[in-house]
Amino acid sequence: MENLVNRELYGADLANEIEALGGIATGIANRWLLGWPTTVQSMLDAKNFFDLLVIQVDQEKQILASESAMRHLSPAEILCVYEIKKSPPC
């Protein structure tokens, strides 16, 4: 499992909650932070980061778990087929 990037930004409690969701959550949080740091900071300021992260995690997990016909594709490719945004919600 990858480490949470810039863990201090989230604070200890939120960082622990993100990590407790598992590797997919950590990966999404890292992707969002590295690609859209201003948006992530806005989400943290609005205190809705975790709720939006949970929604994204659930959506990605559901698609990846249910799509057995596309096992020849990588998880990123499967999510692309379903037009799942890589960016955080605006």
PDB file of C-alpha atoms in Angstrom:
ATOM      1  CA  MET A   1       0.000   0.000   0.000  1.00  0.00           C
ATOM      2  CA  GLU A   2       1.247   3.455  -0.834  1.00  0.00           C
ATOM      3  CA  ASN A   3       1.794   6.081   1.833  1.00  0.00           C
ATOM      4  CA  LEU A   4      -0.449   9.103   2.159  1.00  0.00           C
ATOM      5  CA  VAL A   5       1.305  12.087   0.580  1.00  0.00           C
ATOM      6  CA  ASN A   6       1.649  15.199   2.758  1.00  0.00           C
ATOM      7  CA  ARG A   7      -0.049  13.482   5.678  1.00  0.00           C
ATOM      8  CA  GLU A   8       0.356  16.611   7.824  1.00  0.00           C
ATOM      9  CA  LEU A   9      -2.004  18.566   5.566  1.00  0.00           C
ATOM     10  CA  TYR A  10      -4.927  16.395   6.659  1.00  0.00           C
ATOM     11  CA  GLY A  11      -4.141  16.329  10.361  1.00  0.00           C
ATOM     12  CA  ALA A  12      -3.622  13.105  12.277  1.00  0.00           C
ATOM     13  CA  ASP A  13      -7.291  12.186  12.711  1.00  0.00           C
ATOM     14  CA  LEU A  14      -8.324  12.670   9.084  1.00  0.00           C
ATOM     15  CA  ALA A  15      -5.131  11.017   7.814  1.00  0.00           C
ATOM     16  CA  ASN A  16      -5.898   7.969   9.968  1.00  0.00           C
ATOM     17  CA  GLU A  17      -9.473   7.854   8.662  1.00  0.00           C
ATOM     18  CA  ILE A  18      -8.248   8.011   5.050  1.00  0.00           C
ATOM     19  CA  GLU A  19      -5.737   5.227   5.639  1.00  0.00           C
ATOM     20  CA  ALA A  20      -8.361   3.120   7.417  1.00  0.00           C
ATOM     21  CA  LEU A  21     -10.412   3.120   4.197  1.00  0.00           C
ATOM     22  CA  GLY A  22      -7.593   1.192   2.520  1.00  0.00           C
ATOM     23  CA  GLY A  23      -5.255   1.442  -0.416  1.00  0.00           C
ATOM     24  CA  ILE A  24      -7.805   2.702  -2.928  1.00  0.00           C
ATOM     25  CA  ALA A  25      -8.689   5.642  -0.654  1.00  0.00           C
ATOM     26  CA  THR A  26      -5.044   6.499  -0.104  1.00  0.00           C
ATOM     27  CA  GLY A  27      -4.416   6.319  -3.846  1.00  0.00           C
ATOM     28  CA  ILE A  28      -7.363   8.576  -4.633  1.00  0.00           C
ATOM     29  CA  ALA A  29      -6.367  11.087  -1.933  1.00  0.00           C
ATOM     30  CA  ASN A  30      -2.822  11.164  -3.318  1.00  0.00           C
ATOM     31  CA  ARG A  31      -4.065  11.518  -6.900  1.00  0.00           C
ATOM     32  CA  TRP A  32      -6.328  14.406  -5.931  1.00  0.00           C
ATOM     33  CA  LEU A  33      -3.665  16.183  -3.875  1.00  0.00           C
ATOM     34  CA  LEU A  34      -0.902  15.819  -6.441  1.00  0.00           C
ATOM     35  CA  GLY A  35      -3.103  16.853  -9.363  1.00  0.00           C
ATOM     36  CA  TRP A  36      -5.443  19.404  -7.817  1.00  0.00           C
ATOM     37  CA  PRO A  37      -3.897  20.776  -4.599  1.00  0.00           C
ATOM     38  CA  THR A  38      -5.999  23.947  -4.561  1.00  0.00           C
ATOM     39  CA  THR A  39      -9.233  21.981  -4.898  1.00  0.00           C
ATOM     40  CA  VAL A  40      -8.168  19.595  -2.136  1.00  0.00           C
ATOM     41  CA  GLN A  41      -7.380  22.518   0.155  1.00  0.00           C
ATOM     42  CA  SER A  42     -10.814  23.991  -0.577  1.00  0.00           C
ATOM     43  CA  MET A  43     -12.434  20.654   0.241  1.00  0.00           C
ATOM     44  CA  LEU A  44     -10.481  20.448   3.487  1.00  0.00           C
ATOM     45  CA  ASP A  45     -11.458  24.014   4.387  1.00  0.00           C
ATOM     46  CA  ALA A  46     -15.123  23.184   3.679  1.00  0.00           C
ATOM     47  CA  LYS A  47     -14.737  20.009   5.785  1.00  0.00           C
ATOM     48  CA  ASN A  48     -16.232  17.835   3.042  1.00  0.00           C
ATOM     49  CA  PHE A  49     -13.068  16.110   1.821  1.00  0.00           C
ATOM     50  CA  PHE A  50     -13.686  12.836   3.645  1.00  0.00           C
ATOM     51  CA  ASP A  51     -17.326  12.541   2.584  1.00  0.00           C
ATOM     52  CA  LEU A  52     -16.415  13.156  -1.062  1.00  0.00           C
ATOM     53  CA  LEU A  53     -13.526  10.711  -0.813  1.00  0.00           C
ATOM     54  CA  VAL A  54     -15.833   7.987   0.543  1.00  0.00           C
ATOM     55  CA  ILE A  55     -18.211   8.525  -2.387  1.00  0.00           C
ATOM     56  CA  GLN A  56     -15.336   8.228  -4.886  1.00  0.00           C
ATOM     57  CA  VAL A  57     -13.933   5.130  -3.171  1.00  0.00           C
ATOM     58  CA  ASP A  58     -17.325   3.428  -3.155  1.00  0.00           C
ATOM     59  CA  GLN A  59     -17.907   4.256  -6.810  1.00  0.00           C
ATOM     60  CA  GLU A  60     -14.507   2.969  -7.941  1.00  0.00           C
ATOM     61  CA  LYS A  61     -14.723  -0.184  -5.809  1.00  0.00           C
ATOM     62  CA  GLN A  62     -18.197  -1.003  -7.088  1.00  0.00           C
ATOM     63  CA  ILE A  63     -17.155  -0.677 -10.720  1.00  0.00           C
ATOM     64  CA  LEU A  64     -13.933  -2.630 -10.306  1.00  0.00           C
ATOM     65  CA  ALA A  65     -15.653  -5.415  -8.366  1.00  0.00           C
ATOM     66  CA  SER A  66     -18.513  -5.843 -10.807  1.00  0.00           C
ATOM     67  CA  GLU A  67     -16.668  -5.674 -14.101  1.00  0.00           C
ATOM     68  CA  SER A  68     -15.385  -9.204 -14.602  1.00  0.00           C
ATOM     69  CA  ALA A  69     -15.578  -9.007 -18.400  1.00  0.00           C
ATOM     70  CA  MET A  70     -12.785  -6.417 -18.468  1.00  0.00           C
ATOM     71  CA  ARG A  71     -10.201  -8.212 -16.332  1.00  0.00           C
ATOM     72  CA  HIS A  72      -7.732  -7.895 -19.206  1.00  0.00           C
ATOM     73  CA  LEU A  73      -7.660  -4.125 -18.583  1.00  0.00           C
ATOM     74  CA  SER A  74      -5.936  -2.307 -15.741  1.00  0.00           C
ATOM     75  CA  PRO A  75      -8.098  -0.749 -13.031  1.00  0.00           C
ATOM     76  CA  ALA A  76      -7.317   2.704 -14.457  1.00  0.00           C
ATOM     77  CA  GLU A  77      -8.445   1.596 -17.916  1.00  0.00           C
ATOM     78  CA  ILE A  78     -11.686   0.136 -16.557  1.00  0.00           C
ATOM     79  CA  LEU A  79     -12.459   3.387 -14.744  1.00  0.00           C
ATOM     80  CA  CYS A  80     -11.726   5.279 -17.950  1.00  0.00           C
ATOM     81  CA  VAL A  81     -14.216   3.122 -19.864  1.00  0.00           C
ATOM     82  CA  TYR A  82     -16.836   4.099 -17.280  1.00  0.00           C
ATOM     83  CA  GLU A  83     -15.767   7.760 -17.585  1.00  0.00           C
ATOM     84  CA  ILE A  84     -14.940   8.043 -13.897  1.00  0.00           C
ATOM     85  CA  LYS A  85     -13.208  11.351 -13.289  1.00  0.00           C
ATOM     86  CA  LYS A  86      -9.695  11.266 -11.926  1.00  0.00           C
ATOM     87  CA  SER A  87     -10.153  14.759 -10.519  1.00  0.00           C
ATOM     88  CA  PRO A  88     -11.929  15.594  -7.282  1.00  0.00           C
ATOM     89  CA  PRO A  89     -15.520  16.783  -7.552  1.00  0.00           C
ATOM     90  CA  CYS A  90     -15.780  20.505  -8.140  1.00  0.00           C
TER      91      CYS A  90
END
